[in-house]
Coordinates of C-alpha atoms and ligand atoms in Angstrom, one line a residue:
X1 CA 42.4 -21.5 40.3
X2 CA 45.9 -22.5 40.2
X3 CA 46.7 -23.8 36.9
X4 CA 50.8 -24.1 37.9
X5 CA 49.9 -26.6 40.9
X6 CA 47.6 -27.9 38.5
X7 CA 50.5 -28.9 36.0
X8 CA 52.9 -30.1 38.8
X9 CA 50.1 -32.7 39.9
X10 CA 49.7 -33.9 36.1
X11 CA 53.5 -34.7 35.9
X12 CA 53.5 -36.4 38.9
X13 CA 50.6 -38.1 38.1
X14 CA 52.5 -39.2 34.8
X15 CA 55.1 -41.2 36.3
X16 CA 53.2 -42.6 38.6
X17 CA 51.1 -43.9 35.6
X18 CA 54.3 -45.8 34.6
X19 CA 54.1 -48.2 37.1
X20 CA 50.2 -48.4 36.8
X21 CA 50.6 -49.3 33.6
X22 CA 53.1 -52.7 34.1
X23 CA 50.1 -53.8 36.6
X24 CA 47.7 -53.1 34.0
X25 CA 49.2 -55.6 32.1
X26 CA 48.7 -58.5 34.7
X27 CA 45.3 -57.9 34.6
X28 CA 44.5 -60.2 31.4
X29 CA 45.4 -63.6 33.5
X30 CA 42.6 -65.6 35.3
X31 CA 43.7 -66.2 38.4
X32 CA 42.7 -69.1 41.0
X33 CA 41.8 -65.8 43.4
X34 CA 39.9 -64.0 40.8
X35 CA 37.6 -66.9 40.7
X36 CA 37.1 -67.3 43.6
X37 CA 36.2 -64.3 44.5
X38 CA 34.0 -63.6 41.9
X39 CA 32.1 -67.0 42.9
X40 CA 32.0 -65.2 46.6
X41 CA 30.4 -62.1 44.8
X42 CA 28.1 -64.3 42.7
X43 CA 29.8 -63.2 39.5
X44 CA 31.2 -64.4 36.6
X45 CA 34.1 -65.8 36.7
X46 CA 35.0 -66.5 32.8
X47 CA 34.6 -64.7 30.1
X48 CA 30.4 -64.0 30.0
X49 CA 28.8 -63.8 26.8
X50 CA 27.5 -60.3 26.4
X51 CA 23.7 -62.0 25.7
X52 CA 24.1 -63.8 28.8
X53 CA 21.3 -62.4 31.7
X54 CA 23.3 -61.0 34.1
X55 CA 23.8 -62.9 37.1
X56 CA 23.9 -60.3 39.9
X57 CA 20.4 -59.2 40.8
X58 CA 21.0 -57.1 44.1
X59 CA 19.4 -55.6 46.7
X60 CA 18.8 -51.6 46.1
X61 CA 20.2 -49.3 48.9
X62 CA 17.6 -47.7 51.1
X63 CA 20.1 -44.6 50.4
X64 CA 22.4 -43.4 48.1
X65 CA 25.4 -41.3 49.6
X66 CA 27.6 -38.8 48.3
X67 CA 24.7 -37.2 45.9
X68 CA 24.3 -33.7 45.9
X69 CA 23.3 -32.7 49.3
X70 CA 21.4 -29.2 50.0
X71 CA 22.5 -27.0 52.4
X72 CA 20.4 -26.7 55.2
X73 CA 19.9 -27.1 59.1
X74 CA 23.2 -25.5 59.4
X75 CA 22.8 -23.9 62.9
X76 CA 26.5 -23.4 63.3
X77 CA 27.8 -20.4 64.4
X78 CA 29.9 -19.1 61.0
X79 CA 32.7 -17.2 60.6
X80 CA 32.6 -14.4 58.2
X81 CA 33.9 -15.0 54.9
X82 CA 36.2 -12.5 53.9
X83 CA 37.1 -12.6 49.8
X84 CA 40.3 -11.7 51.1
X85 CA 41.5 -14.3 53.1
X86 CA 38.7 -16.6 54.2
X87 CA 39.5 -18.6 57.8
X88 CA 40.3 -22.5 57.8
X89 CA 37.0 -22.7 59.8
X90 CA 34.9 -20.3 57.1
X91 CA 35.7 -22.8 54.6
X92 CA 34.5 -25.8 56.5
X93 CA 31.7 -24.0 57.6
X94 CA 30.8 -22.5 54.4
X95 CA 31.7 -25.8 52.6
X96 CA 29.7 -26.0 49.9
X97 CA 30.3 -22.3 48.8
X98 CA 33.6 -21.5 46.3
X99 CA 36.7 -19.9 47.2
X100 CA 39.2 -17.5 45.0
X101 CA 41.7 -20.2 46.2
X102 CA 40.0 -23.0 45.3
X103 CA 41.0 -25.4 42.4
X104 CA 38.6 -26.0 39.6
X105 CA 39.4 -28.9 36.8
X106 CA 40.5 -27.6 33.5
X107 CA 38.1 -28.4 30.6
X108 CA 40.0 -31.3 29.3
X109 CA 40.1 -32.6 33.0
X110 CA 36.1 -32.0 33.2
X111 CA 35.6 -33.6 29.8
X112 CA 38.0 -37.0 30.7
X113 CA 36.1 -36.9 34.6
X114 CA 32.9 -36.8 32.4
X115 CA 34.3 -40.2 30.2
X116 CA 35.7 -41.9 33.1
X117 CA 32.7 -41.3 35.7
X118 CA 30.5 -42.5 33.0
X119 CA 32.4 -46.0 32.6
X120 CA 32.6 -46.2 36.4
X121 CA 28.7 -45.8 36.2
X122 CA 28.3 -48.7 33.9
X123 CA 30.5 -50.9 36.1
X124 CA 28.0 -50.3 38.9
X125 CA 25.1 -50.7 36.9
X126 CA 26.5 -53.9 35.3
X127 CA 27.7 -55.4 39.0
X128 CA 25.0 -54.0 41.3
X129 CA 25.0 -51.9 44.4
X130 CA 26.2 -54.2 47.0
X131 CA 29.4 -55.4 44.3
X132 CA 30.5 -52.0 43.7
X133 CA 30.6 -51.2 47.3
X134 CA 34.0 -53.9 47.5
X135 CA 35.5 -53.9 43.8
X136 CA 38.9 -53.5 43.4
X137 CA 40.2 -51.2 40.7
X138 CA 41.9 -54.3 38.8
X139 CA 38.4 -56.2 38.7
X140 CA 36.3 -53.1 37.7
X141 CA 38.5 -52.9 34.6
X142 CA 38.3 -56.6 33.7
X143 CA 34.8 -56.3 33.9
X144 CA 35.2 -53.4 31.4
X145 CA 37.2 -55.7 29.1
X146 CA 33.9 -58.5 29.7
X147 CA 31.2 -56.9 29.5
X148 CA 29.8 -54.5 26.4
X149 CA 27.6 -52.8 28.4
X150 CA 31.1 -50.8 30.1
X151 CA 33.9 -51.1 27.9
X152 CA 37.2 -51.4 28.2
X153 CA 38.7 -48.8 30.6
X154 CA 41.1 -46.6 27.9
X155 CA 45.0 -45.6 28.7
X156 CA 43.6 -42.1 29.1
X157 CA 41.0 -43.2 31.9
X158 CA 43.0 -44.9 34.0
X159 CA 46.1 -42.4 33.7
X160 CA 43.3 -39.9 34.8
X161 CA 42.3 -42.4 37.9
X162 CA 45.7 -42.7 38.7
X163 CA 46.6 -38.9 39.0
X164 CA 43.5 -38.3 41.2
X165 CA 44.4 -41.4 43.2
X166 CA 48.0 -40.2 43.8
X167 CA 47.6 -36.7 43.8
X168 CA 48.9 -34.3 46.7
X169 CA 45.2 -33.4 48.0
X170 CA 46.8 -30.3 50.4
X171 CA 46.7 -28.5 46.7
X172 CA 42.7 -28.8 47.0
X173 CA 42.8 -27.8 50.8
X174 CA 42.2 -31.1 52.3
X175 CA 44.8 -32.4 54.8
X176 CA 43.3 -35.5 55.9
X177 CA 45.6 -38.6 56.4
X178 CA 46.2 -41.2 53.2
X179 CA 44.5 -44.0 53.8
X180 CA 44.9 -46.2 51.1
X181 CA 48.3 -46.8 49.8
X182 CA 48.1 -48.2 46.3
X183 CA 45.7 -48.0 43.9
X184 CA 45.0 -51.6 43.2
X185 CA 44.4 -52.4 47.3
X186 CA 41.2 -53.8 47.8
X187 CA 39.1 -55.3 50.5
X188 CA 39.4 -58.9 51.1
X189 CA 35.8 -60.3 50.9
X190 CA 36.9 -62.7 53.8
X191 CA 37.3 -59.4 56.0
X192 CA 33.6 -58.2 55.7
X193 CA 30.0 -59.0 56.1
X194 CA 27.2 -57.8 54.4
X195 CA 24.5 -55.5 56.2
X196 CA 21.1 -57.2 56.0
X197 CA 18.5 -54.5 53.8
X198 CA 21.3 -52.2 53.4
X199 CA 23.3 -52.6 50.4
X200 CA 26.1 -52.0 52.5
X201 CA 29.2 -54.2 54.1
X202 CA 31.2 -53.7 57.5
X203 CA 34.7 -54.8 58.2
X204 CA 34.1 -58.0 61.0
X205 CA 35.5 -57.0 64.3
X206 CA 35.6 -53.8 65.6
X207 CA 33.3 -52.1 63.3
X208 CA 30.8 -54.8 63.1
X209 CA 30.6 -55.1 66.5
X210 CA 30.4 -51.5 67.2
X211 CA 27.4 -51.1 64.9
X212 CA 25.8 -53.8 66.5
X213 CA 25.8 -52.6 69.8
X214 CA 24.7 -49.3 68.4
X215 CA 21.7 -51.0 67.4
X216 CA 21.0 -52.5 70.7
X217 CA 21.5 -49.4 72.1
X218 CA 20.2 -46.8 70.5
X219 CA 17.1 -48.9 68.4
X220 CA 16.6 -50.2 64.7
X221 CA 15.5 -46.5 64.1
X222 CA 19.2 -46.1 63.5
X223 CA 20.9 -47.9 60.1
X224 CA 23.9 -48.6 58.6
X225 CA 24.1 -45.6 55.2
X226 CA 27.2 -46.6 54.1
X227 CA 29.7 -48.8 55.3
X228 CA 33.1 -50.2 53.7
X229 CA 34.0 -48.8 50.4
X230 CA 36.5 -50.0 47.8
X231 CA 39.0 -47.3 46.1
X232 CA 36.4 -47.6 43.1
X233 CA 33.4 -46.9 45.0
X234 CA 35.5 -43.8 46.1
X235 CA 36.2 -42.4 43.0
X236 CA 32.7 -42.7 41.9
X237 CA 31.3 -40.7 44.6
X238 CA 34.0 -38.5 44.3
X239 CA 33.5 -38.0 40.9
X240 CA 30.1 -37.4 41.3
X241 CA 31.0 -35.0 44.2
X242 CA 33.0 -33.2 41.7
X243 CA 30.1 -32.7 39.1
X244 CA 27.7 -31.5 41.4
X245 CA 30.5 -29.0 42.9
X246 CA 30.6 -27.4 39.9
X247 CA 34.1 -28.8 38.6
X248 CA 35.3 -27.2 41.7
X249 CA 37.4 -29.8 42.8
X250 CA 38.6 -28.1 46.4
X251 CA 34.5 -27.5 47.0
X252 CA 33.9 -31.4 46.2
X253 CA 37.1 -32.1 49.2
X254 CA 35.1 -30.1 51.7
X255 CA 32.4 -32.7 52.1
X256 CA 33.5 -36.1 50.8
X257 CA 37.6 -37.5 50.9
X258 CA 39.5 -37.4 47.7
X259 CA 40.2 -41.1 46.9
X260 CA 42.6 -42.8 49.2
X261 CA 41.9 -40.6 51.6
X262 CA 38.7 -42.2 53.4
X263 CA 38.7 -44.2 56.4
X264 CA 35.6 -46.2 55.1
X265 CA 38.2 -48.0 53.7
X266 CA 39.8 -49.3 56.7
X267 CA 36.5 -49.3 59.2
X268 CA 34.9 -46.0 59.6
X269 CA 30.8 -46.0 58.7
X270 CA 28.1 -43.8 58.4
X271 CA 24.8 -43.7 59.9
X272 CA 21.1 -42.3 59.7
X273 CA 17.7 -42.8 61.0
X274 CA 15.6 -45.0 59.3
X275 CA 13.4 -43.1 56.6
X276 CA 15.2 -39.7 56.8
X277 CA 16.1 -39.9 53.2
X278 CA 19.1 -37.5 52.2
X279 CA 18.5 -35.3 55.4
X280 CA 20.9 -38.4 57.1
X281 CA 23.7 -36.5 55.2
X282 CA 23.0 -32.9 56.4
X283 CA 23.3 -31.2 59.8
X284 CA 19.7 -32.1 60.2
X285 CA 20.8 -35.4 61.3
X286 CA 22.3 -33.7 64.9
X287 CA 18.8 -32.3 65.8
X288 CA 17.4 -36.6 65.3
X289 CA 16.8 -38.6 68.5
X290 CA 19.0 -41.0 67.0
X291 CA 21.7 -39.0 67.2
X292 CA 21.2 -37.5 70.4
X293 CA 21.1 -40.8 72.3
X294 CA 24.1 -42.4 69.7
X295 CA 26.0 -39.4 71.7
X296 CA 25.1 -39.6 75.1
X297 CA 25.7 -43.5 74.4
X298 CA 29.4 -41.7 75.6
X299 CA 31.4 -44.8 73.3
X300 CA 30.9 -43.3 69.8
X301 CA 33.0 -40.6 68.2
X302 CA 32.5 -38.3 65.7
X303 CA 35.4 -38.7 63.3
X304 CA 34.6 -35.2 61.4
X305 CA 33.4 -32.9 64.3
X306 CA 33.1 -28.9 63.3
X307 CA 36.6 -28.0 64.2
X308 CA 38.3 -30.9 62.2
X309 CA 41.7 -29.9 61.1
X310 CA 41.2 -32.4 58.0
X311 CA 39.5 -29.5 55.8
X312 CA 36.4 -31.7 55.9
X313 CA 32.7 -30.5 57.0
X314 CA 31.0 -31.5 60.2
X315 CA 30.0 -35.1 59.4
X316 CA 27.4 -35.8 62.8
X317 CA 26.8 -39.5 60.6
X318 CA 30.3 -40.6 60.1
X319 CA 31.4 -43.1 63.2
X320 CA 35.2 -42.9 63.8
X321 CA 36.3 -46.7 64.3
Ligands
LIG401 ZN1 31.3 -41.2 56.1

């Protein structure tokens, strides 16, 4: 643990909260957009009454990614791990083991994650599956200020979103690209369609059409497991990446991208065959027929292959767009 680089981050983290917080503030307005795109998403659009039923009955995912995932099927050949200096590829290899130089969060840290991942939670719960997938950061926390069953985001939780959103993620040992620039971007519902029996959306053009022909190639064996996420949907699987790591925040990098760093945001999707369960999200995937013939297909590429240099662990399901 290094609790220096750990204090640099939270300064950081602190001025950028300064201009987090004058966009906070913009947030109380109802805007002609903010209507409108609540009417897309079937949701309320004034101020609900708490009593009211809520309006968003949706669709349950045939999956859930980003949970805890076992370790198995890994038929890769692994470099040793040395407690001395363990290899680039060790780590990647050995991803969901812990490192001397790895960065765990402090028990404050763990304790505001623990607040803030709860709230995120209730926003999902609140919105539905499908909704969460695309909400923006400023419309999770006005549905925090709407809706009793969340509550309203505090100072301290969104200070704590904004330092993991801005935070220099080499610290942790992942040196993938940043994706996302701010933290109140967010997917234009114009941009995307929704993935029949999937929960799940897809950015129209390149993506959708590569999935499609996927499909048409390879069978409807193979399915969409997730598609386009929003920065919020990011920090809740992170989050709950982090839990399950152990508070070991370098260990959580390893198999899912910090927040602004994943390319679901801009295209990228994930895929699985049809009734694999979790095993969609472990190496056990590579050994499927599905994945066999999506590779001799010769048009798909593995964005996370086992000798990424973004720190990341071989991802057979993830579809570089
Ligand atoms: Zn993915």
């Amino acid at each position: 643990m290094d609790r220096r680089r750990f204090i640099k981050g939270i300064l950081s983290g602190a001025m950028i909260s300064l201009s987090g917080t004058v966009l906070y503030r913009h947030f109380g307005r109802q805007t002609p957009e903010w209507i409108e795109r609540n009417i897309t998403l079937g949701l309320p659009h004034s101020h609900p009454h708490d009593h009211d039923p809520l309006p968003f009955a949706d669709e349950q995912p045939i999956l859930e990614d980003g949970a805890s995932q076992p370790v198995i099927g890994n038929e890769l050949e692994l470099d040793p791990i040395s407690d001395e200096q363990p290899s680039y590829l060790a780590k990647i290899q050995n991803f969901d083991a812990s490192f001397n130089d790895d960065v765990w969060l402090t028990e404050s840290e763990k304790a505001m994650l623990n607040q803030t991942l709860k709230r995120i939670n209730s926003v999902k719960n609140t919105i539905g599956f499908g909704n969460f997938n695309v909400v923006s950061f400023d419309e999770a926390l006005r549905y925090g200020r709407s809706f009793s069953s969340i509550g309203e985001f505090t100072a301290a939780e969104i200070e704590f979103m904004e330092q993991l959103f801005y935070d220099d993620v080499s610290r942790l040992g992942f040196f993938g690209s940043r994706v996302t620039e701010n933290l109140t971007d967010r997917i234009k519902l114009s941009d995307v369609d929704k993935i029949p029996r999937t929960g799940h959306y897809l950015y129209k053009g390149d993506p959708l059409n590569l999935y499609n022909k996927l499909r048409e190639d390879v069978g409807d064996t193979i399915i969409l497991t997730s598609g386009v996420r929003s920065v919020m949907k990011q920090f809740q699987l992170f989050m709950n990446k982090v839990v399950s790591s152990d508070y070991n925040i370098s260990r959580a990098s390893r198999s899912l991208a910090p927040p602004a760093h994943t390319f679901h945001s801009v295209g990228d999707f994930d895929v699985g065959k049809v009734g694999f369960g979790l095993d969609n999200f472990t190496n056990r995937f590579a050994e499927t027929e599905e994945y066999r013939r999506m590779i001799e297909l010769g048009y798909i590429e593995i964005r996370y292959t086992t000798t990424n240099r973004d720190g990341v662990r071989y991802e057979p399901w993830h579809v570089r767009v």
